[in-house]
PDB file of C-alpha atoms in Angstrom:
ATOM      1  CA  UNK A   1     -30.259 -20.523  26.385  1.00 78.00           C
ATOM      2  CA  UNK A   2     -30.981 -18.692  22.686  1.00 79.00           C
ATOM      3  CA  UNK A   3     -31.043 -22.169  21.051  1.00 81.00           C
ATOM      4  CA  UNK A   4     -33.411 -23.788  23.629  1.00 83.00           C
ATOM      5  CA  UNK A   5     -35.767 -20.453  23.729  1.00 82.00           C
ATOM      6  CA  UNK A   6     -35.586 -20.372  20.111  1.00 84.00           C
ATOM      7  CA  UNK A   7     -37.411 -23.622  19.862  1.00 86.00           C
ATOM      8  CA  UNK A   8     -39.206 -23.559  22.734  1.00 85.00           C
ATOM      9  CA  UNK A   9     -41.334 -20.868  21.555  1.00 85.00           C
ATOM     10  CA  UNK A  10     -42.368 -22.044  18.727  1.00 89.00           C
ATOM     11  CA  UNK A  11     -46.207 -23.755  18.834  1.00 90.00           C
ATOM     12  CA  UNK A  12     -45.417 -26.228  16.375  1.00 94.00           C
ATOM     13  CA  UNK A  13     -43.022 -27.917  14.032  1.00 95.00           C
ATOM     14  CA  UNK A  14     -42.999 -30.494  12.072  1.00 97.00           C
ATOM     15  CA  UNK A  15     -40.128 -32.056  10.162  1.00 97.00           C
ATOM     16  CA  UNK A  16     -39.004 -34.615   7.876  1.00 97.00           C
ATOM     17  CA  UNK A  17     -35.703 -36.386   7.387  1.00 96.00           C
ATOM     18  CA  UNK A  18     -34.942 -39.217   4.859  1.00 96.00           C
ATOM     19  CA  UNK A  19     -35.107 -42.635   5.833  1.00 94.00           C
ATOM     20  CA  UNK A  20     -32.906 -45.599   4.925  1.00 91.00           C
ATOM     21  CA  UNK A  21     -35.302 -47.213   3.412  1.00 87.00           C
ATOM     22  CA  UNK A  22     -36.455 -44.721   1.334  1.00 92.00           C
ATOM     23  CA  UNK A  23     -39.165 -42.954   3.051  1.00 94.00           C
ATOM     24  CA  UNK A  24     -39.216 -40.546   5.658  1.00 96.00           C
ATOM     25  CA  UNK A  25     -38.802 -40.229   9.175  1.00 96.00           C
ATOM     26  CA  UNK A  26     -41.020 -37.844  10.571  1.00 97.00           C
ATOM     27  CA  UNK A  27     -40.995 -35.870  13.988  1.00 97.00           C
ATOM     28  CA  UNK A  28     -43.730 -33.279  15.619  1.00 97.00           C
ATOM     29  CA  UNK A  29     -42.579 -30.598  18.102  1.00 95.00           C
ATOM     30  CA  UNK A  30     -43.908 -28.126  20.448  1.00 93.00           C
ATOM     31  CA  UNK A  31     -42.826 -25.704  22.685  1.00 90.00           C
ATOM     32  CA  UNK A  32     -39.230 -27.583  22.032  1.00 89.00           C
ATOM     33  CA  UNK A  33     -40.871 -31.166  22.978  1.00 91.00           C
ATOM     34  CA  UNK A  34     -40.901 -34.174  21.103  1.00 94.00           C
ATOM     35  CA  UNK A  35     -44.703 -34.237  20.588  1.00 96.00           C
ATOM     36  CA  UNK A  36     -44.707 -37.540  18.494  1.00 97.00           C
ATOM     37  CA  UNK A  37     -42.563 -39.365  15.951  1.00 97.00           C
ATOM     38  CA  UNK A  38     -43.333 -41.402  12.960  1.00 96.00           C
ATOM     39  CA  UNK A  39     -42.745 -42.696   9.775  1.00 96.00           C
ATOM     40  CA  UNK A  40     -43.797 -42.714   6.318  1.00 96.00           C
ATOM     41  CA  UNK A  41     -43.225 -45.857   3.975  1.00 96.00           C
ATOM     42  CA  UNK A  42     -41.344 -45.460   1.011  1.00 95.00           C
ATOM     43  CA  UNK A  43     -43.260 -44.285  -2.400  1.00 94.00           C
ATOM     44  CA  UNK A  44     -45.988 -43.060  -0.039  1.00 95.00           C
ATOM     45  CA  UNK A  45     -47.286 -39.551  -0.016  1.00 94.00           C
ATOM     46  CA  UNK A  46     -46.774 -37.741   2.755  1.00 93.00           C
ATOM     47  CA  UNK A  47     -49.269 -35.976   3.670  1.00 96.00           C
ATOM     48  CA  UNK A  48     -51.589 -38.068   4.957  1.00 97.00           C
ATOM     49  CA  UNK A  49     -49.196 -39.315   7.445  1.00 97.00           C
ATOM     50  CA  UNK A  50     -48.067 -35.851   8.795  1.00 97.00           C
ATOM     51  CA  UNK A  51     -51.760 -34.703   9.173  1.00 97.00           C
ATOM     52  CA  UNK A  52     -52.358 -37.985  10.809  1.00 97.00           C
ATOM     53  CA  UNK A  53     -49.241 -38.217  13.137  1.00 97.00           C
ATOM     54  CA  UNK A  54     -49.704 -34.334  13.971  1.00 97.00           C
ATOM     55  CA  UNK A  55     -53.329 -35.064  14.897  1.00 97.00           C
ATOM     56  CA  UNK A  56     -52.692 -37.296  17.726  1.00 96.00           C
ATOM     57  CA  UNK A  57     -49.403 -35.702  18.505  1.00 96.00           C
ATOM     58  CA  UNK A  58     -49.179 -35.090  22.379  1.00 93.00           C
ATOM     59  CA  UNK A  59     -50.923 -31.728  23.190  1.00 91.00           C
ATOM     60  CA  UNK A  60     -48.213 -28.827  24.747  1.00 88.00           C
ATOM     61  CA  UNK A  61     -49.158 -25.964  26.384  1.00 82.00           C
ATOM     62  CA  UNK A  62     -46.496 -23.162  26.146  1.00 74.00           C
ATOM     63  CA  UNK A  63     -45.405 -22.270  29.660  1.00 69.00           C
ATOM     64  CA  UNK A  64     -42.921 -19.987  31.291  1.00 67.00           C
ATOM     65  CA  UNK A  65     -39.280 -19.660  31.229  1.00 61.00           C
ATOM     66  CA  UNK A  66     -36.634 -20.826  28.361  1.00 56.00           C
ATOM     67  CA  UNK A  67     -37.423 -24.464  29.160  1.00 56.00           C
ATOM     68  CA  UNK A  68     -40.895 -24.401  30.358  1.00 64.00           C
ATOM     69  CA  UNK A  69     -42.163 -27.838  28.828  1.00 76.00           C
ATOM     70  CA  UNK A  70     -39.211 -30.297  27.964  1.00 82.00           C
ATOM     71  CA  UNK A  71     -35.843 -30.477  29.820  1.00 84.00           C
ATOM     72  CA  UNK A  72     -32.812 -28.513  28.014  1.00 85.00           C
ATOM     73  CA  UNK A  73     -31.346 -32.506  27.202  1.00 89.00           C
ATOM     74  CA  UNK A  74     -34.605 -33.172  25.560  1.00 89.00           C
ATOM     75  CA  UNK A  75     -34.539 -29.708  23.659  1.00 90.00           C
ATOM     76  CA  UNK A  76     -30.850 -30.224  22.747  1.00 91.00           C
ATOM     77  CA  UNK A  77     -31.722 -33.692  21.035  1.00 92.00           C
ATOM     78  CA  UNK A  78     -34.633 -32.115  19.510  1.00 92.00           C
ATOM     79  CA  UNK A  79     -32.163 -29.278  17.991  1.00 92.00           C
ATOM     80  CA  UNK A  80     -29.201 -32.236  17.169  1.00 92.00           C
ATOM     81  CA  UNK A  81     -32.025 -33.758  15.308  1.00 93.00           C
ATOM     82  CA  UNK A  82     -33.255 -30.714  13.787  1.00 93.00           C
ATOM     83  CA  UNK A  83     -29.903 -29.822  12.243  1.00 90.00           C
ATOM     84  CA  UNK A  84     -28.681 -32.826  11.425  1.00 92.00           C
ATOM     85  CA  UNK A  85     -28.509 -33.889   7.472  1.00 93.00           C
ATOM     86  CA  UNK A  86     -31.344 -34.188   5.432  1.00 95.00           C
ATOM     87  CA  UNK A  87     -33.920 -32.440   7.624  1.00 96.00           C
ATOM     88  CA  UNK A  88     -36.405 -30.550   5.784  1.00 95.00           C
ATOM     89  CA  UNK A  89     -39.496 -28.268   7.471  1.00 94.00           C
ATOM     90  CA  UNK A  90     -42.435 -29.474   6.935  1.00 95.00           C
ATOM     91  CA  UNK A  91     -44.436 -26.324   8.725  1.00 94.00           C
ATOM     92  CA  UNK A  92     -43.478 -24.410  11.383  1.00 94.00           C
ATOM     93  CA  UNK A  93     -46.126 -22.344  13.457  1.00 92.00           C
ATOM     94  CA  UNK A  94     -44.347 -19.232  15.302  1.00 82.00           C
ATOM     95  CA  UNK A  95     -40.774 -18.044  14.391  1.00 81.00           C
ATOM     96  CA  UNK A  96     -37.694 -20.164  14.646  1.00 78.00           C
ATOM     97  CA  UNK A  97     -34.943 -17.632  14.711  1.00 78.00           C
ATOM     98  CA  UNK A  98     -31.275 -17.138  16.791  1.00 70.00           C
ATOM     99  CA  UNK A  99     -29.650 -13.921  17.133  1.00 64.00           C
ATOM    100  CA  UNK A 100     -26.887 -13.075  14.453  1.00 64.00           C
ATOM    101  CA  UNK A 101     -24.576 -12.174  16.506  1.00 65.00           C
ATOM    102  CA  UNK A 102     -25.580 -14.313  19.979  1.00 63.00           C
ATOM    103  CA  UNK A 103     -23.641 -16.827  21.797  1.00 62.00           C
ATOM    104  CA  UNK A 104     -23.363 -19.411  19.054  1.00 64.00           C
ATOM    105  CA  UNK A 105     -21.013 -17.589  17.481  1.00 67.00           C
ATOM    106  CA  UNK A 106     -18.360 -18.516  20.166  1.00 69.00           C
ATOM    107  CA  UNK A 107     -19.620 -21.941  20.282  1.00 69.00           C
ATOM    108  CA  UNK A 108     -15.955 -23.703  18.892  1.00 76.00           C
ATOM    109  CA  UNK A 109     -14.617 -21.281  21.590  1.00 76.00           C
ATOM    110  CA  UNK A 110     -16.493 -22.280  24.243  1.00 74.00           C
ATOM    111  CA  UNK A 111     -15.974 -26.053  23.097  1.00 77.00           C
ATOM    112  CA  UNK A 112     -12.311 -26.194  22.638  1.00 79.00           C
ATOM    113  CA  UNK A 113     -12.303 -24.548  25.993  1.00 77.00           C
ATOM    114  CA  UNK A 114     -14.414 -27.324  27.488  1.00 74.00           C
ATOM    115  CA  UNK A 115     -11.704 -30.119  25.931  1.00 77.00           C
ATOM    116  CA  UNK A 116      -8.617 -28.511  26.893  1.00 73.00           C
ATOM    117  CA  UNK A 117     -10.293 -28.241  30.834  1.00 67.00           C
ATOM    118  CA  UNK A 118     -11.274 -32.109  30.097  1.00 62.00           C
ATOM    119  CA  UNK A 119      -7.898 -33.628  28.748  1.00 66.00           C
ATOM    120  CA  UNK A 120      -6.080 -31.246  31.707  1.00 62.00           C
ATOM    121  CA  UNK A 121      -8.233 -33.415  34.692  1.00 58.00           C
ATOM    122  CA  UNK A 122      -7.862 -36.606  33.013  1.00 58.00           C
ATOM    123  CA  UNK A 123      -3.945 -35.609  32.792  1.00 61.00           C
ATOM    124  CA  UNK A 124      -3.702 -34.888  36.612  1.00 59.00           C
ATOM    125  CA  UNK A 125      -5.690 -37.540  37.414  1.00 60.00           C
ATOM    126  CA  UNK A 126      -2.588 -40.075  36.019  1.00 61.00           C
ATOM    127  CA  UNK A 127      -0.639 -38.200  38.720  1.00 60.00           C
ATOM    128  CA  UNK A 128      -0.216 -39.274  42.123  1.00 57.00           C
ATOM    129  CA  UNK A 129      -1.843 -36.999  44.976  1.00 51.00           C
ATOM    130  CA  UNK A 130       0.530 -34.904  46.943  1.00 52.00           C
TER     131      UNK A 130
END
C-alpha cells in the first residue's frame, strides 16, 4: 500500500529507459497510471518527443484512496517498470518518496514466506486425500 500511494500521488512522471536500438523508450504517468508510452529514435533529441508524447498523454484526475485511478496490477507494473534497469527521471511533478523504515523492508520476508506456503500446497497436493 506505501509503494502504490507513493506513486499514486504523484501528478506526473515521466521516464526514460534505453532502448535496444539505441534510443529510448519513453513512458508518462499520473496518479500511478500509465498515461501514454512512446518512443524516441535513436540519435534523436529527446525533447521534442517527451513534450510531444506528454502533451497528448491521457488526462488523470487524482482521486481518493491509495489506488484511486489505476488498479494496484497496473500500479505494480508501472513500479516493475519504474525500477527496472536503465530507467532514468525525466521530471517528476509531486514527491515520489517510501518510508525508511515501512513495509518494504520485510519484503524478502514476506516473499520467502509466500514460497515456502506455495511449494507446501503444491507438496500436499501430490498426496492422496484422506
Amino acid at each position: 500500500c506505501q509503494r502504490l500511494s507513493s506513486v499514486a500521488g504523484i501528478a506526473q512522471l515521466v521516464a526514460a529507459r534505453p532502448a535496444f536500438d539505441g534510443g529510448w523508450e519513453l513512458h508518462v504517468v499520473r496518479h500511478g497510471r500509465l498515461a501514454a508510452a512512446g518512443t524516441v529514435p535513436p540519435h534523436a533529441h529527446p525533447m521534442p518527443y517527451v513534450e510531444a508524447l506528454v502533451a497528448t498523454a491521457e488526462t488523470v484526475r487524482p482521486g481518493p484512496g491509495a489506488a484511486p485511478r489505476a488498479s494496484a496490477e497496473e500500479m505494480e507494473c508501472v513500479l516493475r517498470w519504474l525500477e527496472s534497469p536503465g530507467v532514468r527521471l525525466v521530471e517528476v511533478d509531486g514527491t515520489w518518496s517510501c518510508p525508511a523504515h515501512g513495509a518494504e523492508s520485510v519484503r524478502r520476508w514476506i516473499d520467502d514466506a509466500y514460497r515456502d506456503t506455495d511449494s507446501r500446497m503444491v507438496e500436499r497436493a501430490g498426496r492422496p486425500m484422506r
